[in-house]
CSV table of C-alpha atoms in Angstrom, one decimal:
chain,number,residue,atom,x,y,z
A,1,UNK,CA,127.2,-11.9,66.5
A,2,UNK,CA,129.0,-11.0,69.5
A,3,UNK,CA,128.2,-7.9,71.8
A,4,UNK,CA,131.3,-6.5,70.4
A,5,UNK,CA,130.0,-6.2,67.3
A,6,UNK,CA,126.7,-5.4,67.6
A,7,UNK,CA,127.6,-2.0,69.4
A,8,UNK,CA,129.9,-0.9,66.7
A,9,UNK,CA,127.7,-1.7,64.7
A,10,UNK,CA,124.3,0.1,66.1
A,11,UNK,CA,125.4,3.5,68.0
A,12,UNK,CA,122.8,4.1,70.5
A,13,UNK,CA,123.0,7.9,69.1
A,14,UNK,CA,120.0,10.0,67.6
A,15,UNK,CA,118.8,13.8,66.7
A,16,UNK,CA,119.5,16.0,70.5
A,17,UNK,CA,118.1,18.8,72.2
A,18,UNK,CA,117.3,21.6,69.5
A,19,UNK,CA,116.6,25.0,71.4
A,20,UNK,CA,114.5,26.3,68.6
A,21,UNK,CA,111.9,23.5,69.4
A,22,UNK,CA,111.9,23.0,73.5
A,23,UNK,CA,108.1,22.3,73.8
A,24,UNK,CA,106.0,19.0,73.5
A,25,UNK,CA,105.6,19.8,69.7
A,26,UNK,CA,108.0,18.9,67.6
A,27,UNK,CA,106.4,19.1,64.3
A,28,UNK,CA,108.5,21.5,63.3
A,29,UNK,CA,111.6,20.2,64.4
A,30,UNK,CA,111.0,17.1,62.1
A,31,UNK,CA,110.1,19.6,59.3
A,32,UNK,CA,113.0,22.0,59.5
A,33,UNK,CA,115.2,18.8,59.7
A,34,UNK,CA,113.7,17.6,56.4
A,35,UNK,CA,114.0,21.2,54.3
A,36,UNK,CA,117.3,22.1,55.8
A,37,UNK,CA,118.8,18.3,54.3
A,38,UNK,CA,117.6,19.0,50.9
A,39,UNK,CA,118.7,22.6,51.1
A,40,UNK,CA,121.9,21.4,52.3
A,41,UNK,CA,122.2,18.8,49.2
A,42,UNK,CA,121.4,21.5,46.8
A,43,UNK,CA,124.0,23.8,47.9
A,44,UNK,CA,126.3,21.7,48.8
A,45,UNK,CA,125.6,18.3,46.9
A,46,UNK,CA,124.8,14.6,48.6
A,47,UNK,CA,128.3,13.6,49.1
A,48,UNK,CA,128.9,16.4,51.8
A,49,UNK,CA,129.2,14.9,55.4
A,50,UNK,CA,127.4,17.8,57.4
A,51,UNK,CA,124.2,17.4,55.2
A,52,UNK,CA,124.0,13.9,56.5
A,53,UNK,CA,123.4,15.3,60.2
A,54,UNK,CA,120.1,16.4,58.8
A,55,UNK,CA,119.2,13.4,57.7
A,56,UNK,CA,119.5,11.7,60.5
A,57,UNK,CA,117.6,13.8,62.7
A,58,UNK,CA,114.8,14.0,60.4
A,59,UNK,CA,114.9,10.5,59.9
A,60,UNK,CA,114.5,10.0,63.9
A,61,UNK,CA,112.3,12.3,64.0
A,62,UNK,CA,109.3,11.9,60.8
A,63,UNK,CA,107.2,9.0,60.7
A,64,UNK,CA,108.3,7.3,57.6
A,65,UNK,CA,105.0,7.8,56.2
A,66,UNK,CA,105.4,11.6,55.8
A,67,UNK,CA,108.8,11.1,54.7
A,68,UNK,CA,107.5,9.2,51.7
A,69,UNK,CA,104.6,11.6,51.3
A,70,UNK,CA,107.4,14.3,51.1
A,71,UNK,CA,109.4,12.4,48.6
A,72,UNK,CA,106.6,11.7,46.5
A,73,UNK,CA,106.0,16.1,46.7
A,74,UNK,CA,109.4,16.8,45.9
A,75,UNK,CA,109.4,14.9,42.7
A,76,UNK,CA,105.7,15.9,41.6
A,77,UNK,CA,107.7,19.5,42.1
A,78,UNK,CA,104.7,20.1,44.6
A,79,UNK,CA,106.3,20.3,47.7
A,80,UNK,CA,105.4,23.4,49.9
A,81,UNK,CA,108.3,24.9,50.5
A,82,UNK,CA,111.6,26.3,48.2
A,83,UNK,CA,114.7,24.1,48.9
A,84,UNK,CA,116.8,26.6,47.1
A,85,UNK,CA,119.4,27.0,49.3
B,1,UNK,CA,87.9,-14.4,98.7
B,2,UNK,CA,90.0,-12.0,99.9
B,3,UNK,CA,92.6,-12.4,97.5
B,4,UNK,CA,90.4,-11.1,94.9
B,5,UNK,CA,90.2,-7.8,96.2
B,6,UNK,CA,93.4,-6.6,95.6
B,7,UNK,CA,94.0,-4.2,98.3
B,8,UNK,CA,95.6,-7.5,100.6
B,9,UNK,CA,97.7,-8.0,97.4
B,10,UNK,CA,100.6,-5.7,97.3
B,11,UNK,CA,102.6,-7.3,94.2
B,12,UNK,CA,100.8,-6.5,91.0
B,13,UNK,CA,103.8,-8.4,88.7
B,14,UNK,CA,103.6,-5.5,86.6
B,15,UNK,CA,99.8,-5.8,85.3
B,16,UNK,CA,96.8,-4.5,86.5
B,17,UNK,CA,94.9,-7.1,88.5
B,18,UNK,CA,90.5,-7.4,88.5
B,19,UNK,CA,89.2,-4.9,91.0
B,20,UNK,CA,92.7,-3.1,91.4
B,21,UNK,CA,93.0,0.3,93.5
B,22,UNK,CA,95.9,1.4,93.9
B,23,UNK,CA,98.6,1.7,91.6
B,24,UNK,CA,100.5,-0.1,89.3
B,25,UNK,CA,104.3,-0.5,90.4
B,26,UNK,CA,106.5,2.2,89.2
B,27,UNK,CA,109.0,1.6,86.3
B,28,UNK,CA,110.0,5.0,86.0
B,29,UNK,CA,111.2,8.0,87.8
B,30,UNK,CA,108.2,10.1,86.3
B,31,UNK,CA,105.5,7.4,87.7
B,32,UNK,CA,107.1,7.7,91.2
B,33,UNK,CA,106.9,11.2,91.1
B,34,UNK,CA,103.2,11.1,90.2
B,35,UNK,CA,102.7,8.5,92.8
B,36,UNK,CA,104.8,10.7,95.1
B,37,UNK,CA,102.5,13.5,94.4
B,38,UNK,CA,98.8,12.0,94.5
B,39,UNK,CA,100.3,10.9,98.1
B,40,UNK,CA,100.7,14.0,99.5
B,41,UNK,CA,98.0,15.6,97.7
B,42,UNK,CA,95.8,12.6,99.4
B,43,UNK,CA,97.3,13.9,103.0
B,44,UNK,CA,95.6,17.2,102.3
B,45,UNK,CA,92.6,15.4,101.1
B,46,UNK,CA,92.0,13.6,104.4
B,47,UNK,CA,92.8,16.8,106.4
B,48,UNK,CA,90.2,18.7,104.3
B,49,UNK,CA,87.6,15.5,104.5
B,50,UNK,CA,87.9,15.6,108.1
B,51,UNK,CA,87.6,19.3,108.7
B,52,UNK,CA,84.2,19.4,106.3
B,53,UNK,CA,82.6,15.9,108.1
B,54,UNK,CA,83.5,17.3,111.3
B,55,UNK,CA,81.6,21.1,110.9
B,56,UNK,CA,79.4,18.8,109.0
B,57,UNK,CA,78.5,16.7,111.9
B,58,UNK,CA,79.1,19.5,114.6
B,59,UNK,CA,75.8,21.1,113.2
B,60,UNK,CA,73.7,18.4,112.7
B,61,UNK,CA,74.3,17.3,116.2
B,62,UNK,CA,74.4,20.9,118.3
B,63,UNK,CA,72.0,22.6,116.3
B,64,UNK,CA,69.1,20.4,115.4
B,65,UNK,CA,65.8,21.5,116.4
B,66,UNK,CA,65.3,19.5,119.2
B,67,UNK,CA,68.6,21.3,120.7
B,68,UNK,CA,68.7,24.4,119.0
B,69,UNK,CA,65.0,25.9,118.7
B,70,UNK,CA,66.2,29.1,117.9
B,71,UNK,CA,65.9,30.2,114.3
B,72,UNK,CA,68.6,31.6,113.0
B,73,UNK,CA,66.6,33.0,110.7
B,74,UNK,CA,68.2,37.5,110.6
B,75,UNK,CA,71.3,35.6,110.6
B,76,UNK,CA,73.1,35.6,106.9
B,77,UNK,CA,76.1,37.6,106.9
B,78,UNK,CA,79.6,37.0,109.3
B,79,UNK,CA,82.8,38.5,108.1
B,80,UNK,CA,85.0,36.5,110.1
B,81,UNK,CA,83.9,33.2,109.1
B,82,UNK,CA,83.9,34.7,105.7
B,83,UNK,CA,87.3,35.2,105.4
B,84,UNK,CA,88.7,32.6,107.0
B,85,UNK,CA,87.0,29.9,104.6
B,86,UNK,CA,87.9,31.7,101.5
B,87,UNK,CA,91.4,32.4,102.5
B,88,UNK,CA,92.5,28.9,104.2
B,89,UNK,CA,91.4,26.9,100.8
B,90,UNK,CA,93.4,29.5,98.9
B,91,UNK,CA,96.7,28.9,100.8
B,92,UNK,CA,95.5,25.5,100.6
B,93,UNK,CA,95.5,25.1,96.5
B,94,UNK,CA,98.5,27.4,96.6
B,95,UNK,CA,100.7,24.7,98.8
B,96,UNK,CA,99.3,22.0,96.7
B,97,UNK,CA,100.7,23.8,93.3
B,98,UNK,CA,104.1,24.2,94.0
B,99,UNK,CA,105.1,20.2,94.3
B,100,UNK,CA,102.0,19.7,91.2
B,101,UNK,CA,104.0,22.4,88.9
B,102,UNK,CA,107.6,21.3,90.1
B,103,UNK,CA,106.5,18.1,88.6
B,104,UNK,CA,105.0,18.8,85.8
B,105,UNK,CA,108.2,20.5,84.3
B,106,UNK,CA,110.1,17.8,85.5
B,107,UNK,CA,107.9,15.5,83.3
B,108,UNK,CA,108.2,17.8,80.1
B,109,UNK,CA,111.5,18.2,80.3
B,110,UNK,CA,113.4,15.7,77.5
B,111,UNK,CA,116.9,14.6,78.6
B,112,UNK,CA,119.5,14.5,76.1
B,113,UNK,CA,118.0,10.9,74.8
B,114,UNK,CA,119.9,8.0,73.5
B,115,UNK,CA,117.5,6.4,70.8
B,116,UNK,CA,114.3,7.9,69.6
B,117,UNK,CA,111.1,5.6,69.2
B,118,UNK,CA,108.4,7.0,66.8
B,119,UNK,CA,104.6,5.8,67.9
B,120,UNK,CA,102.0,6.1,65.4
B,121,UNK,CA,98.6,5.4,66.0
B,122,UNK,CA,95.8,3.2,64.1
B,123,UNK,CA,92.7,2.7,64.0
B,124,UNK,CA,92.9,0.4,65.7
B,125,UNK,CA,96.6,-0.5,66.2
B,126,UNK,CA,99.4,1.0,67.2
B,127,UNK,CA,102.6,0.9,65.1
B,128,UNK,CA,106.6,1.5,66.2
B,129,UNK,CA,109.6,3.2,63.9
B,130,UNK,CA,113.0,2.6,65.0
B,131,UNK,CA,115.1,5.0,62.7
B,132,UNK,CA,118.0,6.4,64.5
B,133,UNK,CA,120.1,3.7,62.4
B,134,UNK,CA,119.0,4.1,59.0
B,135,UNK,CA,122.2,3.7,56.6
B,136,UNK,CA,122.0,5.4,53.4
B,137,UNK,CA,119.9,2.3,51.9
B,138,UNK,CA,119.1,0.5,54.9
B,139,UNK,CA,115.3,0.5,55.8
B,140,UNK,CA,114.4,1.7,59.5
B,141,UNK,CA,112.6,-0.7,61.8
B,142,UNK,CA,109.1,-0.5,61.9
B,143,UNK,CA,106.4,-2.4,62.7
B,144,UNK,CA,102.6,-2.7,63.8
B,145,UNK,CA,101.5,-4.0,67.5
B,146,UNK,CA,98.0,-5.6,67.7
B,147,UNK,CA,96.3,-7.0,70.2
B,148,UNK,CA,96.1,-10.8,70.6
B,149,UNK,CA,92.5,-11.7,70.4
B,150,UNK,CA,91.4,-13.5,72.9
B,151,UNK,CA,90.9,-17.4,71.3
B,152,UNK,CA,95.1,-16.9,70.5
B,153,UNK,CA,95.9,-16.6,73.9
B,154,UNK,CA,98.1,-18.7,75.4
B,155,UNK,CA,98.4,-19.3,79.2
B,156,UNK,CA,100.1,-16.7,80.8
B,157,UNK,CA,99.1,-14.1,78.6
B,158,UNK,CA,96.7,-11.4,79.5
B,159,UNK,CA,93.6,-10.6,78.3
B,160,UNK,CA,92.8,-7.1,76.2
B,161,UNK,CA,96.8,-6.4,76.9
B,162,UNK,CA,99.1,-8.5,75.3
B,163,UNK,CA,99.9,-8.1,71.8
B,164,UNK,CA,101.9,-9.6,69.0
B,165,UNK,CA,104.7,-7.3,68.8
B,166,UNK,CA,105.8,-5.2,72.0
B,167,UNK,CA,107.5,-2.1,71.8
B,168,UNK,CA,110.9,-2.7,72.9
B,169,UNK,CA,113.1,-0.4,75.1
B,170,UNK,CA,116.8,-0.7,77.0
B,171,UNK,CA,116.7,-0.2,80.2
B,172,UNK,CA,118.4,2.7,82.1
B,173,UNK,CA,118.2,4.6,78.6
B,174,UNK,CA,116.7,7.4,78.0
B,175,UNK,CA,114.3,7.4,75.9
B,176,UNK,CA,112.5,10.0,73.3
B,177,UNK,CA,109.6,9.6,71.6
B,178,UNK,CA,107.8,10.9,69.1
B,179,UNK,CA,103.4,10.3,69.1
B,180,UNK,CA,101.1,10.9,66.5
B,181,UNK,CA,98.3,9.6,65.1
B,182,UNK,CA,97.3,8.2,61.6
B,183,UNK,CA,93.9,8.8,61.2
B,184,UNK,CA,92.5,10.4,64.2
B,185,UNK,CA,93.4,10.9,67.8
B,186,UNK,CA,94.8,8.3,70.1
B,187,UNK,CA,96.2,8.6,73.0
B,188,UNK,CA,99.7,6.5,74.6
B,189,UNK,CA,99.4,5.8,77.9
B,190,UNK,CA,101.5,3.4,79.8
B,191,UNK,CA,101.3,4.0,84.1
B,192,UNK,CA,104.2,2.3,84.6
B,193,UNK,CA,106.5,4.8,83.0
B,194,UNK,CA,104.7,7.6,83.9
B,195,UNK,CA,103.5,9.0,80.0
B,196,UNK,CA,99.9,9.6,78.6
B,197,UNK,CA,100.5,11.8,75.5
B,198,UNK,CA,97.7,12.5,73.0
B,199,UNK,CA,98.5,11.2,69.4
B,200,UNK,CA,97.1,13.6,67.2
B,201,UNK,CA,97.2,13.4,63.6
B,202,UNK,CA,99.4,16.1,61.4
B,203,UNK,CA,101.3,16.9,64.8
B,204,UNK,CA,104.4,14.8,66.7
B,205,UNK,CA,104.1,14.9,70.5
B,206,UNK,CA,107.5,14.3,72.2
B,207,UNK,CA,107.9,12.3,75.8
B,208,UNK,CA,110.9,11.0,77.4
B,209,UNK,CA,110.9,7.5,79.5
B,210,UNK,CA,113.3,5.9,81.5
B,211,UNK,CA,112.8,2.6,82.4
B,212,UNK,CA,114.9,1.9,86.2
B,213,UNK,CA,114.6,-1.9,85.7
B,214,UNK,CA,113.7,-5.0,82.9
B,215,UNK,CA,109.8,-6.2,82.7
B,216,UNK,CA,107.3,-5.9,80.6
B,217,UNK,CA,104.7,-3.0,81.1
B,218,UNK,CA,101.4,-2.4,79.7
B,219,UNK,CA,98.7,0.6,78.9
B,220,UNK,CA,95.9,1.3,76.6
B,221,UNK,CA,94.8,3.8,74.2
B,222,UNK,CA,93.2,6.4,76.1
B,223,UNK,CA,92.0,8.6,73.9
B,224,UNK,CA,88.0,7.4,72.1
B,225,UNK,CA,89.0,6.8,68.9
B,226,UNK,CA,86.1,4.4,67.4
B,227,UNK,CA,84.8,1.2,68.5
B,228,UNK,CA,87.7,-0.6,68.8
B,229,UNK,CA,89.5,1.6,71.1
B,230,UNK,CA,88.8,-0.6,73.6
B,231,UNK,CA,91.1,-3.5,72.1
B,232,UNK,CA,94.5,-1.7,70.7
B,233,UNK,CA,96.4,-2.2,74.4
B,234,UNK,CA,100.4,-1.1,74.8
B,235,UNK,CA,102.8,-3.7,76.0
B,236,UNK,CA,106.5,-2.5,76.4
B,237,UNK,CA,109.2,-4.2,77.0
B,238,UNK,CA,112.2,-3.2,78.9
B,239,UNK,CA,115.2,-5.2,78.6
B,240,UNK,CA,119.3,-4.8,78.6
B,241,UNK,CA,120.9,-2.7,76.5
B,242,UNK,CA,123.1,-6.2,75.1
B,243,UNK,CA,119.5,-7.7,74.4
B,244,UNK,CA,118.0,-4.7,72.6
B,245,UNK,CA,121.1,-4.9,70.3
B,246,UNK,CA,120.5,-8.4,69.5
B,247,UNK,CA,116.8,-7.4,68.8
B,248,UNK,CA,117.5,-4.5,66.9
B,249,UNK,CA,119.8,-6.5,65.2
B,250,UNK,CA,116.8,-9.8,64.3
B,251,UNK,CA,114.3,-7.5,62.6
């Protein structure tokens, strides 16, 4: 694969400066990231494009492992927090 | 025999050498500000050493008791001399803060980065997510970074450093990313880039590195996190931004 391709195919983009979370913890930022997608797919549904901004930053942003733990939470129905939107 | 003592060595090839005292060479602009600052703090160091040997030696020398047989025995109290060694260190530590603060904000602040690395650490391993380009199905990069033991090495290699598979960054990029720990804390540390950061379980610690130029760059946990702490080393490597692509792109 030519260079070409490979940057239109991987944009060297990710998750930016949030000014809600300037300090060396980011915990939070990850977590708001995670709750604001699925509060975004519930009122808006999956198919809408701003929800996937979420997404992406908490996808940057969690290790995968508590992205799966989460997961598993939100279909046990035992997850910490209301998505309602 | 000289050549082991690294001091008459001044090119480390980017890996600590037996016996080393200075430095490594810097990679990033964060390590040459911390060299930058231990340098002039070391000029107030020497000025400080001097002044204390020299009273030091002053008063052995003038007041012995073969020079001096007077006891100064009524004598315990001198305002003058009072003040002026509690003041002078105080303007000292003061003129030392200012460059020490300056870059310490400096080193927390997180440029706008271009790619986000997630660093998760074992015991006793440490483990890399890539997942700033995770499609809707596609699975994000990830993968675990041990140590080579030392009956797999192969010439060239070093020692307690290199591992299996390196972290890899673009050069001239920069760079956030995100620490924690798996199972209790570690701590990512890698002098050539200038970044120690404690990887804490339950929490994500963010750092920002730049790496000026290609090479690969090693550090160790630094944190005591059981008895292999010893033998879960960091090797990075920094390499074009064409070549991390194509990497990116193998696994």
């Amino acid at each position: 694969m030519s260079d070409g391709d490979l940057s239109s195919k991987y944009v060297l983009q990710t998750a930016g400066f949030d000014a809600r979370f300037p300090n060396t913890n980011q915990t939070r930022h990850c977590w708001q990231n995670y709750t604001d997608y699925f509060k975004c797919v519930a009122a808006k549904g999956e198919d809408f494009a701003p929800c996937k901004q979420f997404k992406r930053a908490y996808h940057s942003l969690c290790p995968n492992e508590w992205v799966s733990k989460w997961d598993e939470q939100r279909d046990n129905g035992t997850f910490p927090a209301s998505l309602e939107p | 025999m000289l050549q082991n003592f690294s001091i008459f060595n001044t090119i480390y090839n980017d890996a600590p050498q037996p016996w080393q005292l200075g430095f490594q060479d810097s990679a990033a602009p964060a390590f040459t500000g911390i060299v930058d600052l231990h340098n002039i703090i070391f000029f107030y160091l020497i000025v400080i050493c001097v002044g204390v040997f020299w009273v030091l030696g002053s008063i052995m020398y003038y007041f012995n008791t073969k020079n001096s047989p007077i006891v100064h025995k009524y004598l315990n109290h001198g305002t003058l001399i009072e003040l002026i060694w509690t003041i002078t260190p105080a303007l000292i530590l003061t003129v030392i803060a200012f460059p020490s603060f300056r870059l310490l904000y400096l080193l927390d602040e997180v440029t706008s980065p271009t790619i986000t690395i997630k660093v998760i650490g074992h015991q006793w391993y440490w483990s890399y997510e890539y997942s700033d380009y995770v499609t809707d199905s596609g699975q994000s990069v990830e993968f675990d970074s041990y140590m080579i033991p030392e009956s797999d090495l192969e010439l060239g290699q070093f020692r307690l450093l290199d591992v299996d598979n390196k972290m890899i960054i673009p050069v001239d990029c920069h760079i956030r990313l995100i620490i924690t720990g798996a199972d209790v804390i570690h701590s990512f540390a890698v002098p050539s880039l200038g970044v120690k950061i404690d990887a804490t379980p339950g929490r994500l610690n963010q750092s920002s590195i730049l790496a000026e130029r290609t090479g690969t760059f090693y550090g160790q946990c630094s944190e005591i996190c059981g008895v292999w702490h010893g033998f879960m080393p960091i090797a990075v490597e920094a390499v074009s931004v064409q070549d991390y692509l194509a990497w990116i792109d193998s696994v």
